[in-house]
Coordinates of C-alpha atoms and ligand atoms in Angstrom, one line a residue:
X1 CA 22.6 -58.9 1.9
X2 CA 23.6 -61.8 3.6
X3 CA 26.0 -64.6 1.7
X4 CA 23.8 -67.1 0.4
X5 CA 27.3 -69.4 -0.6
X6 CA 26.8 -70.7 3.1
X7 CA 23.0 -72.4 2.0
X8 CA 24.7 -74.9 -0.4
X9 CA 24.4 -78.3 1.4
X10 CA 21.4 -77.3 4.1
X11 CA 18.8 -78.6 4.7
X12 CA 15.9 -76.6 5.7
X13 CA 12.7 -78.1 6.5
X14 CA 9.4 -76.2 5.9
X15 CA 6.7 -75.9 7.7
X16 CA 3.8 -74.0 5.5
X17 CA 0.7 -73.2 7.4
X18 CA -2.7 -71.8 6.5
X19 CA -2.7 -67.8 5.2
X20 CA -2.9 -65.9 1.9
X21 CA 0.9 -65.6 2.1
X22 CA 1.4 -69.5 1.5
X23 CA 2.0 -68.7 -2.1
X24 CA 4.9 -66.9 -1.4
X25 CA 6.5 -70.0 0.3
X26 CA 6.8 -71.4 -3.1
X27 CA 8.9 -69.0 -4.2
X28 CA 10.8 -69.4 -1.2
X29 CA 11.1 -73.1 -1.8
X30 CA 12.8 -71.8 -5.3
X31 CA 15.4 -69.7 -4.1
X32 CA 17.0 -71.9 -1.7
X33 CA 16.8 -74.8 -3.7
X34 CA 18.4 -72.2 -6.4
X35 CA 21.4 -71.5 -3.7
X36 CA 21.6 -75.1 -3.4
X37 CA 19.6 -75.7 0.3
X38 CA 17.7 -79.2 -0.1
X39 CA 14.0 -78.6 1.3
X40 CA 11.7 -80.6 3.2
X41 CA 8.2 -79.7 3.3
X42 CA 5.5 -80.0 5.7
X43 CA 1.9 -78.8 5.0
X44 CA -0.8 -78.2 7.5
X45 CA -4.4 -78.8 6.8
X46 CA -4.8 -75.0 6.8
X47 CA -1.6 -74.8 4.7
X48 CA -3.3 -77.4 1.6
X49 CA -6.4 -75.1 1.4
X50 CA -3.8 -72.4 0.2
X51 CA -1.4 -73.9 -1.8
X52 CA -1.9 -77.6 -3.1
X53 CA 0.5 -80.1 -2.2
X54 CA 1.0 -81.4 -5.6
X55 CA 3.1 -77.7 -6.4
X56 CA 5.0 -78.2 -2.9
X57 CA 6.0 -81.3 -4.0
X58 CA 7.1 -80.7 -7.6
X59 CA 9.2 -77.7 -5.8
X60 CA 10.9 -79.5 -3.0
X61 CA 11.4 -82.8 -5.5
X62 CA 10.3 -84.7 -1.7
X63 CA 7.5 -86.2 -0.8
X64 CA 5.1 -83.3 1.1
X65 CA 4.9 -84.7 4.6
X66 CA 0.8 -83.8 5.6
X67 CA -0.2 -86.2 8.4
X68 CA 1.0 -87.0 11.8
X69 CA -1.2 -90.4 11.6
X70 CA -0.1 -91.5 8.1
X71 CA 1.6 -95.0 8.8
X72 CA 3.3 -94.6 5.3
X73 CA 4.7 -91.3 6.6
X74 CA 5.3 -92.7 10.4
X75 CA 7.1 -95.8 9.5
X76 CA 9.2 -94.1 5.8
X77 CA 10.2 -91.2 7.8
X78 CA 8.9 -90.6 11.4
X79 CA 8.6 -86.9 12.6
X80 CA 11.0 -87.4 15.0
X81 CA 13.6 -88.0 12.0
X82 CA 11.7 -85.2 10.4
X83 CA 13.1 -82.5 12.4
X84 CA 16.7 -84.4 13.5
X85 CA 17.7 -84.4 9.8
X86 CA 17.0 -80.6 8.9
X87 CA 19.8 -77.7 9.7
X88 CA 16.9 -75.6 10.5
X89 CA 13.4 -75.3 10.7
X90 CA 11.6 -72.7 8.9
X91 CA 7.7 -71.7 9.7
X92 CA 6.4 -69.8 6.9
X93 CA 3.9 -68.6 6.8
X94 CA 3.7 -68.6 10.9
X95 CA -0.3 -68.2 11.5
X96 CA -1.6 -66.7 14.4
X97 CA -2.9 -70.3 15.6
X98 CA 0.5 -72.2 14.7
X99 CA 2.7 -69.4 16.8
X100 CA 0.0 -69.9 19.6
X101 CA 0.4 -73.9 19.7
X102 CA 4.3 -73.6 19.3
X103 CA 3.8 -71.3 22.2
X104 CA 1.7 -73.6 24.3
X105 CA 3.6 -76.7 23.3
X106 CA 0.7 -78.9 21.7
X107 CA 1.6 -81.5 19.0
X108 CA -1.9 -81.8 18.1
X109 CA -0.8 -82.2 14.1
X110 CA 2.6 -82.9 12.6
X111 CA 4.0 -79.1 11.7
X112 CA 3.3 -78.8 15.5
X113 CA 4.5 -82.1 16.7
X114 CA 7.5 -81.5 14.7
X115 CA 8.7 -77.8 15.6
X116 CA 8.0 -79.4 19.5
X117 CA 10.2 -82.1 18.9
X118 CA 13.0 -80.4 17.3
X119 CA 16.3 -79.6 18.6
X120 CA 17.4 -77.3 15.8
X121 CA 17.0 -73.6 15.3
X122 CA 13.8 -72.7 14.0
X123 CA 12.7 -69.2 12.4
X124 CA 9.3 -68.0 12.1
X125 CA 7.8 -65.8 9.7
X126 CA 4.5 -64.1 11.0
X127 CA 1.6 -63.4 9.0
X128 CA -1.8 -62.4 9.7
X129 CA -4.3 -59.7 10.3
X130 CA -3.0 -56.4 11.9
X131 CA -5.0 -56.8 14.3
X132 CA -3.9 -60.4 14.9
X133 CA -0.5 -59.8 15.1
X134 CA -0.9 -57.0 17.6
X135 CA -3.6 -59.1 19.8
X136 CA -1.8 -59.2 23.6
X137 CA -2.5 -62.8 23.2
X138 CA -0.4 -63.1 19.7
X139 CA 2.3 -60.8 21.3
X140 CA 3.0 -62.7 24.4
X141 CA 3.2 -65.8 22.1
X142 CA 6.1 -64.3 19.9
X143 CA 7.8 -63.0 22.8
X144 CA 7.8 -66.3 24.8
X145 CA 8.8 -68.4 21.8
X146 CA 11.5 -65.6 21.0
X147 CA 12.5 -66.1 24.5
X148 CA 13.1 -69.5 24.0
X149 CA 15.2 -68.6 21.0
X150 CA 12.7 -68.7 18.2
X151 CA 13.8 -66.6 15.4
X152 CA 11.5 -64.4 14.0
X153 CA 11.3 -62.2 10.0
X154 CA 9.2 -59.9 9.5
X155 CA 6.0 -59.4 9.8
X156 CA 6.4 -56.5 7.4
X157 CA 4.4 -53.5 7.3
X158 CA 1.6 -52.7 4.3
X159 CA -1.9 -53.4 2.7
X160 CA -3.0 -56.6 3.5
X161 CA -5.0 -59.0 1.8
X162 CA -8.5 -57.9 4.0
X163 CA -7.1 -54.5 2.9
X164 CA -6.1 -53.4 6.2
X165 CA -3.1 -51.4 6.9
X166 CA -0.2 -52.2 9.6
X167 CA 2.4 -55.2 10.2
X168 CA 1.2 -58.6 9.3
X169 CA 2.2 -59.0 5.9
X170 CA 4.8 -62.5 5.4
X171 CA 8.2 -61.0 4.9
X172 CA 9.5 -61.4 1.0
X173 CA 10.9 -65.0 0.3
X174 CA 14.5 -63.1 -0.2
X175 CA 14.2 -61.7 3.3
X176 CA 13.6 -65.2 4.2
X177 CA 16.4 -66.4 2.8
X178 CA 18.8 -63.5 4.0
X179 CA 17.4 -64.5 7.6
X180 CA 18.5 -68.3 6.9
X181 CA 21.8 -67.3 5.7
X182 CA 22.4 -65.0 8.8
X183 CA 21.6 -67.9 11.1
X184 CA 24.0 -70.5 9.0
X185 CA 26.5 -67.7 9.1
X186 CA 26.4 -67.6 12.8
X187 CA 27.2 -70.9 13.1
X188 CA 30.1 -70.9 10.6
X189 CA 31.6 -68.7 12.8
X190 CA 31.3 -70.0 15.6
X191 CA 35.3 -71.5 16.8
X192 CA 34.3 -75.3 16.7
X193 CA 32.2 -75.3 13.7
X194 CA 33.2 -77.9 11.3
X195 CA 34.4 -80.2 14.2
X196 CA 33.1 -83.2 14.9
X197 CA 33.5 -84.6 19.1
X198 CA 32.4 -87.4 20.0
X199 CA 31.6 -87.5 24.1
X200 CA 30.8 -90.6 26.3
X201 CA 28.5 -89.5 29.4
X202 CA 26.9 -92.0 32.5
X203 CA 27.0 -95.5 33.6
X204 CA 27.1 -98.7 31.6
X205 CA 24.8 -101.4 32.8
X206 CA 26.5 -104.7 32.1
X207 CA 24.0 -107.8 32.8
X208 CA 24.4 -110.5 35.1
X209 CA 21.0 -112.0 33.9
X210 CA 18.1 -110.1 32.2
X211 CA 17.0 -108.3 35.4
X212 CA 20.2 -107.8 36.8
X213 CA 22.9 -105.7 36.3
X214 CA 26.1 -104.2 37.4
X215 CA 26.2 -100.7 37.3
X216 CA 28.3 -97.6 39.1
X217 CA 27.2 -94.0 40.5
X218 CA 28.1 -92.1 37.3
X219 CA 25.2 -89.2 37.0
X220 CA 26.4 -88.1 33.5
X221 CA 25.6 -84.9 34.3
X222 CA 29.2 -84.0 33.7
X223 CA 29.8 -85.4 29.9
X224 CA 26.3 -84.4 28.8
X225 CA 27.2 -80.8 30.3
X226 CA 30.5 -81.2 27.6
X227 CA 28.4 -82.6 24.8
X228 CA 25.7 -79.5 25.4
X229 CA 28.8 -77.0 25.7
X230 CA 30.9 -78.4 22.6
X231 CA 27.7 -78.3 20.4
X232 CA 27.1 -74.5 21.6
X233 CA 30.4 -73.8 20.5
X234 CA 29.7 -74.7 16.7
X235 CA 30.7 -78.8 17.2
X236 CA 28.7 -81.4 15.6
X237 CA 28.5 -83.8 18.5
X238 CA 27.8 -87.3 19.0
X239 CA 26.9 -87.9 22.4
X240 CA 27.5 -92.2 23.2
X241 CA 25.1 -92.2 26.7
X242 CA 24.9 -95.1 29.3
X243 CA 21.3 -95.2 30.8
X244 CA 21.1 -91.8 32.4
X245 CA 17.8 -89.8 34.0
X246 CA 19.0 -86.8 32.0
X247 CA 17.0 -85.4 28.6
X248 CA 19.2 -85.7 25.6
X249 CA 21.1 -82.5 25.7
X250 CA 20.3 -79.6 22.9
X251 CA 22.3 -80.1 19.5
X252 CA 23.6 -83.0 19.8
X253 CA 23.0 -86.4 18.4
X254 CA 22.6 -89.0 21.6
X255 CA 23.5 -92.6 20.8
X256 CA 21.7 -94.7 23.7
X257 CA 23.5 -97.4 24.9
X258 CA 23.8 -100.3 28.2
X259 CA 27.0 -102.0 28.3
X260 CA 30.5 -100.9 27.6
X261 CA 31.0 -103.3 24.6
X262 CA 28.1 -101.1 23.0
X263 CA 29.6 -97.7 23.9
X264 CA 33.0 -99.1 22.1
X265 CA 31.1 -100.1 18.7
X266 CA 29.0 -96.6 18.7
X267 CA 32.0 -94.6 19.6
X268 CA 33.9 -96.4 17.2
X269 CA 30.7 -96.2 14.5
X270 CA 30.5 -92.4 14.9
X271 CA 34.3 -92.3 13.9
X272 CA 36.0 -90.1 12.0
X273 CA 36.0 -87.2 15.1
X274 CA 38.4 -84.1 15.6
X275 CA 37.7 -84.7 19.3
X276 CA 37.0 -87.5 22.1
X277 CA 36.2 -87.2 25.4
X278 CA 35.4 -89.6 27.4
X279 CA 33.7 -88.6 30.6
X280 CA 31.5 -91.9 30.8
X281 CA 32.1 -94.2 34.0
X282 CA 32.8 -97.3 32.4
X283 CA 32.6 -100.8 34.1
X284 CA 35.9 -101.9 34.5
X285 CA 34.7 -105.6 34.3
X286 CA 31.4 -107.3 32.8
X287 CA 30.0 -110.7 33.7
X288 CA 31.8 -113.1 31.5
X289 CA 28.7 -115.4 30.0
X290 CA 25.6 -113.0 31.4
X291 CA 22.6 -115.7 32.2
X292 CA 19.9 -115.7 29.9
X293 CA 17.7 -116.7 32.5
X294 CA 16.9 -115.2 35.6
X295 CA 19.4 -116.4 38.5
X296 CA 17.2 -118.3 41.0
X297 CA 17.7 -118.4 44.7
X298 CA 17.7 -122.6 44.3
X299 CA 19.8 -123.7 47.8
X300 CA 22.9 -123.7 46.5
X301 CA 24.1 -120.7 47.5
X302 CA 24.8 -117.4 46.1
X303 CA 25.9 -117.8 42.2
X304 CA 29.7 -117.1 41.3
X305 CA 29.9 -114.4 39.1
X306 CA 33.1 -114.4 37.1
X307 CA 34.0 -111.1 35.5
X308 CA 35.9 -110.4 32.8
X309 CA 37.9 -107.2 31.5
X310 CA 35.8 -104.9 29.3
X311 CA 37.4 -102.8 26.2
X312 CA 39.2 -99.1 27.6
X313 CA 37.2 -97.3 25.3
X314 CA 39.5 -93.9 26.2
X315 CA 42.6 -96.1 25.6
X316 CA 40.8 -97.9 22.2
X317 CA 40.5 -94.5 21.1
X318 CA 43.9 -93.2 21.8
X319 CA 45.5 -95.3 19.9
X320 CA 47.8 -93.8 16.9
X321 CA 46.2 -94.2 13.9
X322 CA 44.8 -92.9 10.7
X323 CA 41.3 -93.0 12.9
X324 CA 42.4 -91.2 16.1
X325 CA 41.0 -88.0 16.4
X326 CA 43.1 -85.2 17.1
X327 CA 42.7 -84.6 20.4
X328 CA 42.1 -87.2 23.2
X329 CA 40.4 -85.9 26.6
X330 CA 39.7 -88.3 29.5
X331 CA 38.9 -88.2 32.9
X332 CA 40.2 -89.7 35.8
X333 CA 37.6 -89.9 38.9
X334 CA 40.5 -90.5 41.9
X335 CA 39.7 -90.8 45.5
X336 CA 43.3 -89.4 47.0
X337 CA 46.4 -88.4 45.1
X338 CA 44.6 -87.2 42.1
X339 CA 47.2 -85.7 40.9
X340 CA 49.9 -88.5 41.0
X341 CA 46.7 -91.1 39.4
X342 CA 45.8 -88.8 36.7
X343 CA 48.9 -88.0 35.6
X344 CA 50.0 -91.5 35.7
X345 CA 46.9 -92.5 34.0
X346 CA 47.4 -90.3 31.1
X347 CA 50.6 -90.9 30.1
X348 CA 49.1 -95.5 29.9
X349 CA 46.3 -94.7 28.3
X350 CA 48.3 -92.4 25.7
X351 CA 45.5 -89.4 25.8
X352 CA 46.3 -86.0 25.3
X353 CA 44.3 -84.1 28.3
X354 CA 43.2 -85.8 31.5
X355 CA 40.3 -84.1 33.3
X356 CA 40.9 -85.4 36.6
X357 CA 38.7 -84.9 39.9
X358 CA 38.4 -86.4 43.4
X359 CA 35.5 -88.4 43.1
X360 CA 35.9 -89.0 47.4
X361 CA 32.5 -89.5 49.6
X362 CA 31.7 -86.4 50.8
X363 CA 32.7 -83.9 48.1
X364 CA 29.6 -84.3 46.5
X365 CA 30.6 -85.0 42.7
X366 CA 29.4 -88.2 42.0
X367 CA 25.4 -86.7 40.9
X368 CA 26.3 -83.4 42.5
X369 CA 26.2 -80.5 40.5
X370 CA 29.5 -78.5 41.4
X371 CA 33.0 -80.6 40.4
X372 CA 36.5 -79.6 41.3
X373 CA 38.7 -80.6 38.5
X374 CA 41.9 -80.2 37.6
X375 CA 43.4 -80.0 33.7
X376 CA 46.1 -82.2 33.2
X377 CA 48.5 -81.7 29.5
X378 CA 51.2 -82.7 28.8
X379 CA 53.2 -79.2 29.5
X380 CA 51.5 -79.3 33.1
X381 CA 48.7 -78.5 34.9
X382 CA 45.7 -76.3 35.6
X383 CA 43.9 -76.6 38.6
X384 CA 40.4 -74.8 38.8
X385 CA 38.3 -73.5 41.3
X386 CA 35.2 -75.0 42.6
X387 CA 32.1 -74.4 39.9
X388 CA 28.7 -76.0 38.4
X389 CA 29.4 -78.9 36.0
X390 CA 27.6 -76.7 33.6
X391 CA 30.7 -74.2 33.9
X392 CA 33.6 -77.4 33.7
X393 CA 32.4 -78.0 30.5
X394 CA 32.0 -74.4 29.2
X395 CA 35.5 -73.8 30.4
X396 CA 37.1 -77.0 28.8
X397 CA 35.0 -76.7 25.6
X398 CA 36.8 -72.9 25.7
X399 CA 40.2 -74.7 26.1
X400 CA 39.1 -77.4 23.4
X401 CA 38.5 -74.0 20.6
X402 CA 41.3 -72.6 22.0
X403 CA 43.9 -75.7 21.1
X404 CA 42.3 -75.7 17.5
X405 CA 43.0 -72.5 17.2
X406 CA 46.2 -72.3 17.8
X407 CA 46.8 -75.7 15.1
Ligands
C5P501 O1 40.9 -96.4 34.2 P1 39.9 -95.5 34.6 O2 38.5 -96.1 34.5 O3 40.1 -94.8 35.9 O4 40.0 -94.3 33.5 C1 39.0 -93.3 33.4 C2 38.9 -92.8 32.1 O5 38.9 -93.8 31.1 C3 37.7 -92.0 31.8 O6 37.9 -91.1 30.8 C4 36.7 -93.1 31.3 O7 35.7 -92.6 30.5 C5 37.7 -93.9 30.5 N1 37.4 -95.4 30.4 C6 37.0 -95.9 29.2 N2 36.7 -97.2 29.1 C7 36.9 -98.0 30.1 C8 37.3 -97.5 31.4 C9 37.5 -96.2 31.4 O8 36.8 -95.1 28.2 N3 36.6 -99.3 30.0

């Protein structure tokens, strides 16, 4: 049996859909609540034809969240929130119809709209007719959603409530539970769980009127790459993002913001962090007194535009202090002697690691998707081959475990 210690604190939110085995989910709601798990709960129409809300509610001490239209739900608790603040998401039981719409991506109801708009784990727990669960149609379902790392319990095998024989029957609410611990466990094992990084990624947009703006080249694919990678390894991650055409990476949670002053405050707000890095391509300098009307071609000539120095985020954060997280990574995007710049440039702006790359035209890094990079620390440096963003940030999110390992 799996350690349930590890379900203290979680929260689970609970998607209960339309079968005989609803009643069971009750009981599930009971044990983890028992092993201290907060649950959510959120019934389908189906679902409140077999177990009435009222008991869902007394269990889960919440409110039972029904209906993707209710404004009271909507504006107390949207669905987007639904899904962000739960650990996991748990579907049980998982109808035939619900596995089908997860697999097809609809958000024609809230369970639906929920599980699509998640960006947690989510385990299912099939029940239905025999034949049901082994229809081609139900099969490829399961297998596509367990493709896209769906978890899946049960279905078990037995008599059935249409007294058929054969796999369909919801797995027991302690299996359920023993398949939430496993996934927690997972987690807790993995090397950067219980760390917190924060990660700057793209541009920032600083306004020269309200149509106008400055802005640089800056992709983000790099720093959302490191956010993505650090949350895979077990990080809670706060991802501060300039405007950017990327999604909001899996795992983490994405602060979106324009200017650099705003990047400093939500960096700053997401404080304390085990880890900073700082891969956003900050403007150096911000219109001092931005117009708030639209600068008008009026004769007079072109407008001056008088700039003024904005925060160093990477250097604000460096800075000894209680606050400071323990280790400091920036980057330094160089256009000749990269090496000579970085190094320099870590030592002023009092970081612990300098990622540094040459950012000239023609390599391709500025929106590309390969990088050249080279580690800079303060006992020397490490200078790595040619690879996709993707793998930059799988290797220094390796070297990030790595130096909290060895503390
Ligand atoms: O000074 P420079 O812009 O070359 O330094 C690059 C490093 O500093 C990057 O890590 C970048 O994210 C960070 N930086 C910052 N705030 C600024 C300017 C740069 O965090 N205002």
């Amino acid at each position: 049996m799996a350690d349930h210690a590890i379900l203290a604190g979680k929260r689970v939110l609970l998607v209960v859909a339309g079968g005989i085995a609803a009643y069971k989910s009750l009981d599930l709601i009971r044990r983890l609540r028992e092993r201290g798990a907060t649950v959510r709960a959120v019934l389908t129409e189906a679902g409140a034809r077999f177990v009435t809300p009222l008991s869902v509610q007394a269990l889960t001490e919440d409110t039972v969240y029904r209906d993707l239209w209710s404004l009271t739900d909507e504006s107390e608790m949207g669905h987007i929130r639904l899904s962000r603040e739960a650990d996991l998401l748990v579907v049980a039981p998982a109808t035939a119809n619900l596995l089908a719409r997860m697999a097809a991506g609809m958000a024609d109801d809230l369970a639906a709209t929920v599980l699509l708009a998640t960006d947690k784990p989510v385990l299912v727990a099939p029940a239905m007719n025999v034949r049901m669960w082994q229809h081609a149609a139900t099969q490829a379902n399961m297998a596509l959603l367990e493709s896209r790392g769906v978890r899946r319990v049960g279905p078990n095998e037995g008599v059935m409530a249409c007294n058929e024989y054969g796999p369909g029957r919801m797995a027991e609410p302690m299996e359920i539970v023993d398949a939430i611990a496993a996934i927690f466990a997972e987690d807790a094992h993995l090397p950067l769980a219980g760390r917190h990084a924060v990660v700057t990624s793209g541009p920032t947009h600083e306004p020269i009127d309200p149509v106008r703006y400055i802005a640089n080249r800056s992709s983000g694919k790099q720093g959302h790459a490191i956010a993505a990678a650090l949350a895979k390894l077990g990080a809670a991650v706060t991802l501060v993002s300039g405007p950017t055409r990327l999604p909001d990476p899996p795992g983490c949670s994405v602060v979106h913001i324009e200017t650099a002053r705003e990047m400093l405050a939500a960096c700053e707000a997401a404080l304390p962090a085990d880890i900073a890095v700082c891969a956003a391509a900050v403007a150096d300098w911000r219109v001092d007194g931005p117009s708030d009307r639209k600068l008008k071609k009026d004769g007079g000539g072109p407008p001056a535009l008088a700039l003024t120095e904005n925060p160093d985020i990477l250097a604000t954060l460096s800075r000894p202090g209680e606050r400071r997280p323990a280790l400091v990574v920036g980057f330094a995007a160089e256009t000749g002697d990269v090496l000579a710049y970085a190094t320099a440039k870590r030592a002023r702006k009092c970081c612990d690691w300098i990622v540094a790359n040459d950012v000239s035209p023609g390599t391709g890094t500025f929106g590309g998707s390969d990088n050249t990079v080279h580690l800079i620390r303060a006992d020397g440096v490490e200078s790595w081959p040619t690879m996709p963003k993707d793998a930059v940030a799988a290797r220094l999110a390796e070297v990030v475990a790595g130096y909290f390992a060895g503390k």
